[in-house]
Amino acid sequence: MPEPLVEPAEKTRIAATEPQQTEIEASAAEEVFEEEKEFYEAPIIEKGEDPSASSSDRELPPLISVEEAEALIPDKTKLLMDELFRARIQRVKRIDPKEIR
């Protein structure tokens, strides 16, 4: 069965109703893409760092030991952490296994 003939005027009308991106919209979308690409590809610069220094020039300080890290925590904070840990353990112990089901 042959396809029905479509008048050229109808083709034009159909094509005109389809949304098409203008040159301005296309160039604006391209600019935004380039800006986002530059943003995501830019290296992360820490506060106080020289932005002109490359990432390979930056030296990381050696990590401190666990003992040194614990020595930096004030005693009051350690006591609060212990209390929170004990309270969490007590709360876990009080849960009835039947409630879980």
PDB file of C-alpha atoms in Angstrom:
ATOM      1  CA  MET A   1       0.000   0.000   0.000  1.00  0.00           C
ATOM      2  CA  PRO A   2       1.619   3.297  -1.036  1.00  0.00           C
ATOM      3  CA  GLU A   3       2.254   5.986   1.564  1.00  0.00           C
ATOM      4  CA  PRO A   4      -0.161   8.892   1.486  1.00  0.00           C
ATOM      5  CA  LEU A   5       1.238  11.954  -0.169  1.00  0.00           C
ATOM      6  CA  VAL A   6       1.992  14.829   2.139  1.00  0.00           C
ATOM      7  CA  GLU A   7       1.708  18.316   0.818  1.00  0.00           C
ATOM      8  CA  PRO A   8       4.925  20.392   1.077  1.00  0.00           C
ATOM      9  CA  ALA A   9       3.024  23.015   3.091  1.00  0.00           C
ATOM     10  CA  GLU A  10       2.142  20.377   5.692  1.00  0.00           C
ATOM     11  CA  LYS A  11       5.778  19.283   5.957  1.00  0.00           C
ATOM     12  CA  THR A  12       6.809  22.876   6.614  1.00  0.00           C
ATOM     13  CA  ARG A  13       4.127  23.324   9.234  1.00  0.00           C
ATOM     14  CA  ILE A  14       5.139  20.101  11.015  1.00  0.00           C
ATOM     15  CA  ALA A  15       8.807  21.049  10.990  1.00  0.00           C
ATOM     16  CA  ALA A  16       8.028  24.528  12.315  1.00  0.00           C
ATOM     17  CA  THR A  17       6.173  23.158  15.339  1.00  0.00           C
ATOM     18  CA  GLU A  18       9.093  21.016  16.509  1.00  0.00           C
ATOM     19  CA  PRO A  19      11.245  22.796  19.111  1.00  0.00           C
ATOM     20  CA  GLN A  20      14.664  23.643  17.751  1.00  0.00           C
ATOM     21  CA  GLN A  21      17.635  25.095  19.557  1.00  0.00           C
ATOM     22  CA  THR A  22      18.720  28.509  18.340  1.00  0.00           C
ATOM     23  CA  GLU A  23      22.340  29.451  17.759  1.00  0.00           C
ATOM     24  CA  ILE A  24      22.317  31.625  20.886  1.00  0.00           C
ATOM     25  CA  GLU A  25      20.966  28.780  23.034  1.00  0.00           C
ATOM     26  CA  ALA A  26      23.507  26.369  21.592  1.00  0.00           C
ATOM     27  CA  SER A  27      26.445  28.716  22.215  1.00  0.00           C
ATOM     28  CA  ALA A  28      25.213  29.484  25.753  1.00  0.00           C
ATOM     29  CA  ALA A  29      24.917  25.771  26.531  1.00  0.00           C
ATOM     30  CA  GLU A  30      28.416  25.213  25.168  1.00  0.00           C
ATOM     31  CA  GLU A  31      29.826  28.043  27.344  1.00  0.00           C
ATOM     32  CA  VAL A  32      28.197  26.598  30.466  1.00  0.00           C
ATOM     33  CA  PHE A  33      29.604  23.170  29.638  1.00  0.00           C
ATOM     34  CA  GLU A  34      33.119  24.613  29.260  1.00  0.00           C
ATOM     35  CA  GLU A  35      32.840  26.499  32.583  1.00  0.00           C
ATOM     36  CA  GLU A  36      31.640  23.371  34.397  1.00  0.00           C
ATOM     37  CA  LYS A  37      34.388  21.306  32.792  1.00  0.00           C
ATOM     38  CA  GLU A  38      37.036  23.795  33.975  1.00  0.00           C
ATOM     39  CA  PHE A  39      35.531  23.811  37.472  1.00  0.00           C
ATOM     40  CA  TYR A  40      35.571  20.035  37.855  1.00  0.00           C
ATOM     41  CA  GLU A  41      39.034  19.650  36.353  1.00  0.00           C
ATOM     42  CA  ALA A  42      40.575  22.387  38.525  1.00  0.00           C
ATOM     43  CA  PRO A  43      42.838  21.134  41.338  1.00  0.00           C
ATOM     44  CA  ILE A  44      41.665  21.549  44.921  1.00  0.00           C
ATOM     45  CA  ILE A  45      43.612  24.281  46.700  1.00  0.00           C
ATOM     46  CA  GLU A  46      43.661  24.178  50.475  1.00  0.00           C
ATOM     47  CA  LYS A  47      43.275  27.337  52.552  1.00  0.00           C
ATOM     48  CA  GLY A  48      46.571  29.177  52.876  1.00  0.00           C
ATOM     49  CA  GLU A  49      48.207  27.364  49.959  1.00  0.00           C
ATOM     50  CA  ASP A  50      49.939  29.131  47.127  1.00  0.00           C
ATOM     51  CA  PRO A  51      47.619  28.637  44.127  1.00  0.00           C
ATOM     52  CA  SER A  52      50.550  28.976  41.739  1.00  0.00           C
ATOM     53  CA  ALA A  53      52.253  25.871  43.200  1.00  0.00           C
ATOM     54  CA  SER A  54      51.445  22.686  41.320  1.00  0.00           C
ATOM     55  CA  SER A  55      50.000  19.680  43.129  1.00  0.00           C
ATOM     56  CA  SER A  56      53.225  17.717  42.686  1.00  0.00           C
ATOM     57  CA  ASP A  57      55.170  20.488  44.466  1.00  0.00           C
ATOM     58  CA  ARG A  58      53.023  20.240  47.591  1.00  0.00           C
ATOM     59  CA  GLU A  59      54.435  17.989  50.266  1.00  0.00           C
ATOM     60  CA  LEU A  60      52.097  16.279  52.669  1.00  0.00           C
ATOM     61  CA  PRO A  61      53.099  16.290  56.320  1.00  0.00           C
ATOM     62  CA  PRO A  62      53.736  12.847  57.815  1.00  0.00           C
ATOM     63  CA  LEU A  63      50.799  11.307  59.640  1.00  0.00           C
ATOM     64  CA  ILE A  64      50.947  11.351  63.413  1.00  0.00           C
ATOM     65  CA  SER A  65      50.688   8.171  65.441  1.00  0.00           C
ATOM     66  CA  VAL A  66      47.547   7.093  67.289  1.00  0.00           C
ATOM     67  CA  GLU A  67      49.199   7.887  70.611  1.00  0.00           C
ATOM     68  CA  GLU A  68      50.032  11.422  69.473  1.00  0.00           C
ATOM     69  CA  ALA A  69      46.484  11.902  68.210  1.00  0.00           C
ATOM     70  CA  GLU A  70      45.003  10.712  71.514  1.00  0.00           C
ATOM     71  CA  ALA A  71      47.314  13.079  73.385  1.00  0.00           C
ATOM     72  CA  LEU A  72      45.810  15.990  71.442  1.00  0.00           C
ATOM     73  CA  ILE A  73      42.259  15.140  72.607  1.00  0.00           C
ATOM     74  CA  PRO A  74      41.389  16.897  75.882  1.00  0.00           C
ATOM     75  CA  ASP A  75      40.538  14.701  78.881  1.00  0.00           C
ATOM     76  CA  LYS A  76      37.019  16.134  79.120  1.00  0.00           C
ATOM     77  CA  THR A  77      36.337  15.086  75.531  1.00  0.00           C
ATOM     78  CA  LYS A  78      37.651  11.585  76.242  1.00  0.00           C
ATOM     79  CA  LEU A  79      35.284  11.266  79.223  1.00  0.00           C
ATOM     80  CA  LEU A  80      32.322  12.403  77.120  1.00  0.00           C
ATOM     81  CA  MET A  81      33.216   9.923  74.391  1.00  0.00           C
ATOM     82  CA  ASP A  82      33.417   7.116  76.959  1.00  0.00           C
ATOM     83  CA  GLU A  83      30.007   8.069  78.384  1.00  0.00           C
ATOM     84  CA  LEU A  84      28.444   8.089  74.936  1.00  0.00           C
ATOM     85  CA  PHE A  85      29.970   4.706  74.138  1.00  0.00           C
ATOM     86  CA  ARG A  86      28.666   3.192  77.391  1.00  0.00           C
ATOM     87  CA  ALA A  87      25.190   4.661  76.817  1.00  0.00           C
ATOM     88  CA  ARG A  88      25.112   3.196  73.319  1.00  0.00           C
ATOM     89  CA  ILE A  89      26.110  -0.249  74.637  1.00  0.00           C
ATOM     90  CA  GLN A  90      23.415  -0.109  77.336  1.00  0.00           C
ATOM     91  CA  ARG A  91      20.784   0.903  74.802  1.00  0.00           C
ATOM     92  CA  VAL A  92      21.752  -2.012  72.560  1.00  0.00           C
ATOM     93  CA  LYS A  93      21.583  -4.451  75.475  1.00  0.00           C
ATOM     94  CA  ARG A  94      18.061  -3.289  76.441  1.00  0.00           C
ATOM     95  CA  ILE A  95      16.535  -4.123  73.062  1.00  0.00           C
ATOM     96  CA  ASP A  96      14.291  -7.145  73.277  1.00  0.00           C
ATOM     97  CA  PRO A  97      14.925  -9.638  70.442  1.00  0.00           C
ATOM     98  CA  LYS A  98      11.142 -10.032  70.016  1.00  0.00           C
ATOM     99  CA  GLU A  99      10.886  -6.325  69.122  1.00  0.00           C
ATOM    100  CA  ILE A 100      13.228  -6.804  66.175  1.00  0.00           C
ATOM    101  CA  ARG A 101      10.896  -9.244  64.462  1.00  0.00           C
TER     102      ARG A 101
END
